[in-house]
Short mmCIF file of C-alpha atoms (C1' of nucleotides) in Angstrom, two decimals:
data_model
loop_
_atom_site.label_atom_id
_atom_site.label_comp_id
_atom_site.label_asym_id
_atom_site.label_seq_id
_atom_site.Cartn_x
_atom_site.Cartn_y
_atom_site.Cartn_z
CA MET Z 161 54.36 -57.16 -17.08
CA ALA Z 162 55.56 -53.57 -17.16
CA ASP Z 163 53.41 -51.10 -15.32
CA THR Z 164 52.08 -48.83 -18.03
CA ARG Z 165 50.53 -46.18 -15.81
CA PRO Z 166 52.49 -42.96 -16.13
CA ALA Z 167 54.91 -42.24 -13.32
CA ARG Z 168 52.80 -39.52 -11.69
CA ARG Z 169 49.80 -41.83 -11.56
CA ARG Z 170 51.83 -44.65 -9.99
CA ILE Z 171 53.20 -42.28 -7.37
CA LEU Z 172 49.76 -40.99 -6.43
CA ASP Z 173 48.33 -44.50 -6.26
CA THR Z 174 51.13 -45.71 -4.02
CA ALA Z 175 50.96 -42.64 -1.81
CA GLY Z 176 47.19 -42.98 -1.57
CA ILE Z 177 47.50 -46.48 -0.17
CA LEU Z 178 50.48 -45.94 2.12
CA PHE Z 179 49.56 -42.54 3.55
CA TYR Z 180 46.08 -43.72 4.37
CA ALA Z 181 47.08 -47.06 5.85
CA GLU Z 182 50.15 -46.01 7.82
CA GLY Z 183 50.05 -42.25 8.23
CA ILE Z 184 51.82 -39.48 6.39
CA ARG Z 185 54.92 -38.95 8.50
CA ALA Z 186 55.29 -42.70 8.88
CA VAL Z 187 55.84 -43.16 5.14
CA GLY Z 188 59.06 -41.87 3.64
CA ILE Z 189 59.68 -40.64 0.14
CA ASP Z 190 62.17 -43.44 -0.47
CA ARG Z 191 59.52 -46.04 0.14
CA ILE Z 192 56.99 -44.40 -2.14
CA ILE Z 193 59.65 -44.20 -4.82
CA ALA Z 194 60.55 -47.86 -4.42
CA GLU Z 195 56.97 -49.15 -4.35
CA SER Z 196 55.84 -47.09 -7.28
CA ALA Z 197 58.94 -48.12 -9.27
CA VAL Z 198 59.92 -44.60 -10.16
CA ALA Z 199 63.27 -42.83 -10.24
CA LYS Z 200 63.95 -40.28 -7.56
CA ALA Z 201 64.47 -37.51 -10.08
CA THR Z 202 61.12 -38.34 -11.64
CA PHE Z 203 59.42 -38.09 -8.30
CA TYR Z 204 60.90 -34.69 -7.56
CA HIS Z 205 60.04 -33.60 -11.06
CA HIS Z 206 56.33 -34.16 -10.40
CA PHE Z 207 56.30 -33.18 -6.73
CA PRO Z 208 58.95 -30.63 -5.73
CA SER Z 209 58.52 -31.54 -2.06
CA LYS Z 210 56.78 -34.13 0.04
CA ASP Z 211 54.23 -31.53 1.09
CA ASP Z 212 53.20 -31.16 -2.52
CA LEU Z 213 52.56 -34.87 -2.72
CA VAL Z 214 50.62 -34.82 0.53
CA ALA Z 215 48.45 -31.98 -0.71
CA ALA Z 216 47.83 -33.86 -3.97
CA TYR Z 217 46.96 -36.99 -1.99
CA VAL Z 218 44.39 -35.16 0.11
CA GLN Z 219 42.96 -33.39 -2.92
CA GLU Z 220 42.57 -36.69 -4.72
CA ARG Z 221 40.60 -38.15 -1.83
CA ILE Z 222 38.36 -35.10 -1.97
CA ASP Z 223 37.82 -35.55 -5.70
CA GLN Z 224 36.95 -39.21 -5.20
CA GLN Z 225 34.38 -38.38 -2.56
CA GLN Z 226 32.81 -35.65 -4.64
CA VAL Z 227 32.58 -37.98 -7.62
CA ALA Z 228 30.99 -40.67 -5.46
CA ILE Z 229 28.38 -38.25 -4.17
CA ALA Z 230 27.67 -36.90 -7.63
CA ALA Z 231 27.06 -40.47 -8.73
CA LEU Z 232 24.24 -40.99 -6.22
CA PRO Z 233 20.77 -41.27 -7.70
CA GLU Z 234 18.76 -38.05 -7.61
CA ARG Z 235 16.11 -38.10 -4.92
CA GLU Z 236 14.21 -35.77 -2.64
CA PRO Z 237 16.57 -33.64 -0.51
CA LEU Z 238 15.91 -35.48 2.76
CA GLU Z 239 16.34 -38.77 0.95
CA MET Z 240 19.66 -37.54 -0.35
CA LEU Z 241 20.86 -36.88 3.18
CA HIS Z 242 19.88 -40.39 4.16
CA LEU Z 243 21.67 -41.81 1.14
CA ILE Z 244 24.83 -39.89 1.93
CA PHE Z 245 24.98 -40.80 5.60
CA THR Z 246 24.01 -44.41 5.05
CA LYS Z 247 26.83 -44.67 2.55
CA MET Z 248 29.17 -43.12 5.09
CA GLY Z 249 28.12 -45.67 7.66
CA GLU Z 250 28.80 -48.50 5.23
CA ILE Z 251 32.22 -47.18 4.35
CA GLY Z 252 33.03 -46.69 8.01
CA ALA Z 253 32.11 -50.30 8.69
CA SER Z 254 34.20 -51.79 5.89
CA PRO Z 255 37.33 -53.61 7.01
CA SER Z 256 39.73 -51.39 5.09
CA PHE Z 257 38.45 -48.29 6.85
CA ARG Z 258 41.17 -46.56 8.86
CA GLY Z 259 39.40 -43.32 9.66
CA CYS Z 260 38.67 -40.17 7.73
CA PRO Z 261 41.75 -39.28 5.66
CA PHE Z 262 41.15 -35.58 6.25
CA ILE Z 263 40.83 -35.82 10.02
CA ASN Z 264 43.90 -38.03 10.10
CA ALA Z 265 45.90 -35.71 7.85
CA ALA Z 266 44.89 -32.72 9.95
CA ALA Z 267 46.09 -34.50 13.08
CA GLU Z 268 49.53 -34.69 11.50
CA HIS Z 269 49.47 -31.06 10.38
CA PRO Z 270 48.67 -28.91 13.41
CA ASN Z 271 49.42 -25.60 11.73
CA PRO Z 272 46.09 -24.35 10.32
CA ALA Z 273 47.90 -22.26 7.72
CA HIS Z 274 49.64 -25.28 6.20
CA PRO Z 275 48.66 -25.90 2.56
CA VAL Z 276 47.26 -29.31 3.46
CA ARG Z 277 44.99 -27.73 6.04
CA LEU Z 278 43.76 -25.19 3.50
CA VAL Z 279 42.81 -28.02 1.16
CA ILE Z 280 40.94 -29.69 4.00
CA ASP Z 281 39.20 -26.42 4.84
CA ARG Z 282 37.90 -26.19 1.30
CA TYR Z 283 36.56 -29.72 1.53
CA ARG Z 284 34.77 -29.00 4.78
CA SER Z 285 33.21 -25.84 3.40
CA TRP Z 286 31.97 -27.81 0.43
CA PHE Z 287 30.47 -30.53 2.61
CA HIS Z 288 28.81 -28.02 4.91
CA ALA Z 289 27.37 -26.12 1.96
CA MET Z 290 25.97 -29.36 0.58
CA MET Z 291 24.23 -30.08 3.87
CA LEU Z 292 22.84 -26.57 3.95
CA HIS Z 293 21.64 -26.93 0.38
CA TYR Z 294 19.62 -30.07 1.00
CA LEU Z 295 18.20 -28.71 4.26
CA THR Z 296 17.11 -25.50 2.61
CA GLU Z 297 15.56 -27.38 -0.29
CA ALA Z 298 13.71 -29.52 2.22
CA ARG Z 299 12.45 -26.32 3.88
CA HIS Z 300 13.96 -27.34 7.17
CA PRO Z 301 12.97 -24.76 9.79
CA ASP Z 302 16.50 -24.36 11.11
CA PRO Z 303 18.88 -25.17 8.26
CA GLU Z 304 22.03 -23.34 9.44
CA ARG Z 305 22.29 -24.89 12.85
CA THR Z 306 21.16 -28.25 11.55
CA ALA Z 307 23.90 -28.19 8.93
CA ASP Z 308 26.37 -27.68 11.77
CA LEU Z 309 24.88 -30.69 13.50
CA LEU Z 310 25.21 -32.83 10.39
CA MET Z 311 28.85 -31.83 10.20
CA ILE Z 312 29.24 -33.12 13.74
CA LEU Z 313 27.49 -36.32 12.75
CA ARG Z 314 29.82 -36.72 9.81
CA ASP Z 315 32.92 -36.39 11.95
CA GLY Z 316 31.52 -38.51 14.74
CA LEU Z 317 30.74 -41.34 12.34
CA ALA Z 318 34.22 -41.16 10.85
CA VAL Z 319 35.95 -41.30 14.22
CA GLY Z 320 33.65 -43.97 15.60
CA GLY Z 321 34.20 -46.17 12.56
CA GLN Z 322 37.91 -45.99 13.21
CA LEU Z 323 38.02 -46.37 16.98
CA ASP Z 324 34.89 -48.28 17.99
CA ASN Z 325 32.99 -51.27 16.78
CA PRO Z 326 32.11 -50.21 13.22
CA ALA Z 327 29.19 -52.58 12.93
CA ALA Z 328 27.43 -50.78 15.75
CA LEU Z 329 27.66 -47.57 13.79
CA THR Z 330 25.58 -48.62 10.82
CA ALA Z 331 22.85 -49.49 13.28
CA VAL Z 332 22.64 -45.95 14.62
CA VAL Z 333 23.16 -43.86 11.49
CA ASP Z 334 19.49 -43.61 10.71
CA VAL Z 335 18.52 -42.90 14.29
CA ALA Z 336 21.16 -40.19 14.53
CA LEU Z 337 20.03 -38.53 11.35
CA ASP Z 338 16.35 -38.67 12.28
CA ARG Z 339 16.96 -37.19 15.68
CA LEU Z 340 19.18 -34.41 14.39
CA LEU Z 341 16.61 -33.55 11.72
CA VAL Z 342 13.95 -33.47 14.42
CA GLY Z 343 10.63 -32.00 13.43
CA VAL Z 344 10.97 -32.66 9.74
CA ARG Z 345 9.68 -35.76 7.93
CA MET J 72 66.29 -20.85 39.54
CA ALA J 73 66.75 -24.57 39.25
CA ASP J 74 63.71 -26.54 38.17
CA THR J 75 62.83 -28.57 41.24
CA ARG J 76 60.27 -30.86 39.66
CA PRO J 77 61.65 -34.38 39.49
CA ALA J 78 62.98 -35.44 36.13
CA ARG J 79 60.08 -37.73 35.26
CA ARG J 80 57.62 -34.94 35.95
CA ARG J 81 59.54 -32.49 33.77
CA ILE J 82 59.67 -35.00 30.94
CA LEU J 83 55.94 -35.66 31.08
CA ASP J 84 55.12 -31.96 31.24
CA THR J 85 57.31 -31.20 28.24
CA ALA J 86 56.00 -34.15 26.27
CA GLY J 87 52.43 -33.16 27.13
CA ILE J 88 52.90 -29.74 25.61
CA LEU J 89 54.94 -30.73 22.56
CA PHE J 90 53.07 -33.89 21.56
CA TYR J 91 49.76 -32.13 21.77
CA ALA J 92 50.84 -28.97 19.97
CA GLU J 93 52.95 -30.48 17.21
CA GLY J 94 52.11 -34.16 16.95
CA ILE J 95 53.84 -37.23 18.27
CA ARG J 96 56.04 -38.23 15.37
CA ALA J 97 56.93 -34.60 14.79
CA VAL J 98 58.63 -34.32 18.17
CA GLY J 99 61.90 -36.18 18.70
CA ILE J 100 63.30 -37.56 21.92
CA ASP J 101 66.28 -35.22 21.69
CA ARG J 102 64.03 -32.21 21.79
CA ILE J 103 62.05 -33.45 24.76
CA ILE J 104 65.31 -34.14 26.56
CA ALA J 105 66.65 -30.69 25.79
CA GLU J 106 63.49 -28.79 26.74
CA SER J 107 62.93 -30.71 29.93
CA ALA J 108 66.60 -30.25 30.90
CA VAL J 109 67.19 -33.92 31.57
CA ALA J 110 70.07 -36.22 30.74
CA LYS J 111 69.49 -38.80 28.06
CA ALA J 112 70.28 -41.67 30.42
CA THR J 113 67.69 -40.31 32.85
CA PHE J 114 65.09 -40.19 30.15
CA TYR J 115 65.67 -43.77 29.11
CA HIS J 116 65.71 -44.79 32.74
CA HIS J 117 62.12 -43.57 33.17
CA PHE J 118 60.85 -44.47 29.70
CA PRO J 119 62.61 -47.42 28.06
CA SER J 120 61.30 -46.36 24.65
CA LYS J 121 59.48 -43.47 23.05
CA ASP J 122 56.35 -45.60 22.86
CA ASP J 123 56.36 -45.87 26.63
CA LEU J 124 56.45 -42.09 26.90
CA VAL J 125 53.66 -41.75 24.36
CA ALA J 126 51.49 -44.20 26.26
CA ALA J 127 52.19 -42.32 29.49
CA TYR J 128 51.32 -39.05 27.78
CA VAL J 129 47.96 -40.37 26.59
CA GLN J 130 47.23 -41.94 29.96
CA GLU J 131 47.95 -38.66 31.68
CA ARG J 132 45.49 -36.82 29.46
CA ILE J 133 42.91 -39.44 30.36
CA ASP J 134 43.58 -39.01 34.05
CA GLN J 135 43.23 -35.24 33.74
CA GLN J 136 39.89 -35.57 32.00
CA GLN J 137 38.57 -38.04 34.53
CA VAL J 138 39.62 -35.78 37.38
CA ALA J 139 37.95 -32.80 35.70
CA ILE J 140 34.70 -34.72 35.30
CA ALA J 141 34.83 -36.02 38.85
CA ALA J 142 35.17 -32.41 39.99
CA LEU J 143 31.88 -31.39 38.41
CA PRO J 144 29.10 -30.58 40.84
CA GLU J 145 26.63 -33.39 41.41
CA ARG J 146 23.34 -32.83 39.66
CA GLU J 147 20.50 -34.76 38.10
CA PRO J 148 21.73 -37.21 35.43
CA LEU J 149 20.45 -35.20 32.46
CA GLU J 150 21.94 -32.08 33.96
CA MET J 151 25.27 -33.89 34.24
CA LEU J 152 25.22 -34.65 30.54
CA HIS J 153 24.61 -31.00 29.81
CA LEU J 154 27.41 -29.97 32.12
CA ILE J 155 29.83 -32.38 30.47
CA PHE J 156 29.04 -31.42 26.92
CA THR J 157 28.91 -27.71 27.64
CA LYS J 158 32.35 -27.99 29.18
CA MET J 159 33.54 -29.86 26.10
CA GLY J 160 32.20 -27.11 23.89
CA GLU J 161 34.05 -24.49 25.94
CA ILE J 162 37.31 -26.39 25.81
CA GLY J 163 36.91 -26.93 22.08
CA ALA J 164 36.43 -23.19 21.61
CA SER J 165 39.48 -22.15 23.63
CA PRO J 166 42.40 -20.84 21.57
CA SER J 167 44.86 -23.47 22.74
CA PHE J 168 42.61 -26.28 21.53
CA ARG J 169 44.29 -28.39 18.88
CA GLY J 170 41.83 -31.26 18.69
CA CYS J 171 41.19 -34.28 20.85
CA PRO J 172 44.55 -35.75 21.94
CA PHE J 173 43.18 -39.27 21.65
CA ILE J 174 41.81 -38.88 18.14
CA ASN J 175 45.06 -37.23 17.10
CA ALA J 176 47.20 -39.90 18.71
CA ALA J 177 45.12 -42.62 17.08
CA ALA J 178 45.63 -40.99 13.70
CA GLU J 179 49.36 -41.42 14.18
CA HIS J 180 49.02 -45.04 15.36
CA PRO J 181 47.01 -46.94 12.78
CA ASN J 182 47.66 -50.36 14.26
CA PRO J 183 44.72 -51.06 16.59
CA ALA J 184 46.84 -53.49 18.61
CA HIS J 185 49.43 -50.85 19.47
CA PRO J 186 49.70 -50.16 23.23
CA VAL J 187 48.68 -46.54 22.69
CA ARG J 188 45.53 -47.66 20.95
CA LEU J 189 44.68 -50.01 23.80
CA VAL J 190 44.97 -47.13 26.23
CA ILE J 191 42.66 -45.08 24.03
CA ASP J 192 40.21 -48.00 23.82
CA ARG J 193 39.99 -48.09 27.59
CA TYR J 194 39.26 -44.38 27.68
CA ARG J 195 36.50 -44.70 25.13
CA SER J 196 34.90 -47.59 26.98
CA TRP J 197 34.94 -45.52 30.14
CA PHE J 198 33.35 -42.53 28.43
CA HIS J 199 30.69 -44.67 26.79
CA ALA J 200 29.89 -46.37 30.10
CA MET J 201 29.53 -42.98 31.73
CA MET J 202 27.04 -41.88 29.09
CA LEU J 203 25.12 -45.12 29.51
CA HIS J 204 25.09 -44.66 33.26
CA TYR J 205 23.55 -41.19 33.17
CA LEU J 206 21.03 -42.20 30.53
CA THR J 207 19.94 -45.23 32.50
CA GLU J 208 19.66 -43.19 35.67
CA ALA J 209 17.54 -40.71 33.78
CA ARG J 210 15.33 -43.62 32.65
CA HIS J 211 15.93 -42.79 29.02
CA PRO J 212 13.77 -45.11 26.89
CA ASP J 213 16.68 -46.07 24.60
CA PRO J 214 19.89 -45.72 26.58
CA GLU J 215 22.20 -48.02 24.59
CA ARG J 216 21.70 -46.46 21.20
CA THR J 217 21.59 -42.99 22.70
CA ALA J 218 24.93 -43.57 24.39
CA ASP J 219 26.32 -44.42 20.96
CA LEU J 220 24.90 -41.15 19.68
CA LEU J 221 26.49 -39.17 22.49
CA MET J 222 29.80 -40.79 21.62
CA ILE J 223 29.35 -39.49 18.09
CA LEU J 224 28.53 -36.08 19.47
CA ARG J 225 31.67 -36.14 21.58
CA ASP J 226 33.88 -36.95 18.61
CA GLY J 227 32.11 -34.53 16.32
CA LEU J 228 32.57 -31.68 18.78
CA ALA J 229 36.25 -32.48 19.17
CA VAL J 230 36.89 -32.55 15.43
CA GLY J 231 34.76 -29.50 14.73
CA GLY J 232 36.57 -27.50 17.41
CA GLN J 233 39.83 -28.29 15.69
CA LEU J 234 38.88 -27.84 12.06
CA ASP J 235 35.97 -25.40 11.97
CA ASN J 236 35.04 -22.17 13.62
CA PRO J 237 35.09 -23.16 17.30
CA ALA J 238 32.83 -20.31 18.39
CA ALA J 239 30.04 -21.73 16.24
CA LEU J 240 30.29 -24.98 18.14
CA THR J 241 29.39 -23.67 21.57
CA ALA J 242 26.24 -22.31 19.99
CA VAL J 243 25.05 -25.72 18.88
CA VAL J 244 26.12 -27.95 21.76
CA ASP J 245 22.84 -27.60 23.60
CA VAL J 246 20.76 -28.05 20.48
CA ALA J 247 22.74 -31.15 19.54
CA LEU J 248 22.31 -32.68 22.96
CA ASP J 249 18.60 -31.90 23.16
CA ARG J 250 17.91 -33.37 19.77
CA LEU J 251 19.92 -36.52 20.42
CA LEU J 252 18.15 -37.01 23.73
CA VAL J 253 14.84 -36.60 21.95
CA GLY J 254 11.81 -37.70 23.90
CA VAL J 255 13.26 -36.96 27.30
CA ARG J 256 12.92 -33.67 29.09
"C1'" DC L 65 66.97 -37.05 -38.08
"C1'" DC L 66 66.82 -34.24 -34.20
"C1'" DG L 67 65.49 -31.82 -30.27
"C1'" DA L 68 62.39 -32.03 -26.41
"C1'" DC L 69 60.74 -34.56 -22.82
"C1'" DA L 70 59.68 -38.16 -19.62
"C1'" DC L 71 61.94 -41.32 -17.55
"C1'" DT L 72 65.73 -44.67 -15.09
"C1'" DA L 73 69.59 -45.68 -11.81
"C1'" DG L 74 71.84 -44.50 -8.00
"C1'" DA L 75 75.47 -41.74 -5.45
"C1'" DC L 76 75.63 -38.14 -2.24
"C1'" DA L 77 74.86 -34.49 1.45
"C1'" DG L 78 73.40 -33.09 5.78
"C1'" DA L 79 70.17 -33.34 9.07
"C1'" DC L 80 67.62 -35.95 12.33
"C1'" DC L 81 65.97 -40.28 14.38
"C1'" DT L 82 66.04 -43.77 18.48
"C1'" DG L 83 68.65 -45.98 21.60
"C1'" DT L 84 73.32 -47.39 24.08
"C1'" DC L 85 77.12 -46.55 26.72
"C1'" DT L 86 80.72 -44.38 29.68
"C1'" DG L 87 81.79 -41.75 33.53
"C1'" DG L 88 80.95 -38.70 37.02
"C1'" DT L 89 78.12 -35.90 40.79
"C1'" DA L 90 74.90 -35.26 44.62
"C1'" DC L 91 71.68 -36.55 47.87
"C1'" DT L 92 69.34 -40.03 51.04
"C1'" DG L 93 68.58 -43.55 54.49
"C1'" DT L 94 70.87 -46.64 57.56
"C1'" DA P 100 80.73 -44.01 56.58
"C1'" DC P 101 78.67 -46.25 52.86
"C1'" DA P 102 75.48 -48.16 49.50
"C1'" DG P 103 71.94 -47.06 46.69
"C1'" DT P 104 69.58 -44.12 43.83
"C1'" DA P 105 68.61 -40.38 40.98
"C1'" DC P 106 70.58 -37.51 38.23
"C1'" DC P 107 73.86 -34.92 34.67
"C1'" DA P 108 76.89 -34.41 30.34
"C1'" DG P 109 77.69 -35.95 26.11
"C1'" DA P 110 79.94 -39.18 22.69
"C1'" DC P 111 78.57 -42.72 19.68
"C1'" DA P 112 76.24 -46.14 16.53
"C1'" DG P 113 73.39 -47.23 12.86
"C1'" DG P 114 69.58 -46.11 10.57
"C1'" DT P 115 66.24 -43.03 8.03
"C1'" DC P 116 64.76 -38.64 6.52
"C1'" DT P 117 64.28 -35.10 2.52
"C1'" DG P 118 66.23 -33.27 -1.26
"C1'" DT P 119 70.16 -32.57 -5.03
"C1'" DC P 120 72.88 -33.99 -8.58
"C1'" DT P 121 75.10 -36.57 -12.45
"C1'" DA P 122 74.63 -39.31 -16.33
"C1'" DG P 123 72.31 -41.95 -19.45
"C1'" DT P 124 67.99 -44.27 -22.04
"C1'" DG P 125 63.76 -44.41 -24.73
"C1'" DT P 126 60.15 -42.19 -27.31
"C1'" DC P 127 57.75 -39.12 -30.21
"C1'" DG P 128 56.42 -35.02 -32.99
"C1'" DG P 129 57.97 -32.26 -36.75
#
DNA sequence: CCGACACTAGACAGACCTGTCTGGTACTGT
DNA sequence: ACAGTACCAGACAGGTCTGTCTAGTGTCGG
């Protein structure tokens, strides 16, 4: 019955669930320690401060998303964009969805120079570059500005999935993408 | 030199600044009391709990936005949409912009049944209805879905203004709107 | 067999949190 | 003149927060 995952893994798993579901400031270290069945000294051995854990939590979500995207089947560039955004719509419509973890984390960390914000910045640069890559490969006539628009679509889908009727979102993902890619296809 | 604004007004003004700039959980009652130069009993007389203050804060932001939109000059429906979104782009690019207060507040209140979330829901319904209204007036061929898209644009602009280079946003607002309104104009 | 290392259990400090309560002042309308 | 109301000052309670510290256990490579 003993949990055999190493302590650091248990901490990150617990933090991943609690931070996402309840918010970062709302979840105290004591609770993470209790629910991951770890000694306090062990926790502070792996993460010298709560901020370090938060940064690791955000980074892990980034890794997961990058792995998921790398696992998509290889298709034509425009098809890839459709795959990515359709997937996003599905995730946004799933019942466990509580918004984009990066947008939510940023809302709790207003200082743009905070380590957590820097991690988020890197993620956003990566995502934007990916959009630009597919658009350029597809010989889109206006790849830079269109990449900006797809970034807006990404954020809008994430927020809408959290605050509006998520089912309605999946219905408009394709339309949104087609209209923003106007002229191509 | 005495501050002549009534206590409730001072509290709301202080809370408006601090909650928006630093986050809701990050700002304690004691600090709001100190900075608005109010006695603790007075505070709890006007706002029985912090949640009540938070709800009033969000509601006040809504009121301000609705007043600002009502103050726009009257134009053709499509022109109105351009006015609204251009204004949003400008606000998002201003240096004091720290993201959409509603999206940020929602990130700190994950429970959709929380009073603050209900206030936000009302705001979003109002905004969506306004989009639908202008689209219908403009005889857009697909007003419902397009209103959903404009909601996505709204959220995407707000998040982008907070997390990306805000100047870049103003440059794409018009393009975004034109592409999402495809077919009209 | 031993030293290094990851880990456990939990007390403790000091700050900060929300909310209550007491007691007193000043202005306002009647 | 008097009641009501709005306000001020600040102590207090009880909880939670992050982070430190002591002291001991189990395991594993060499």
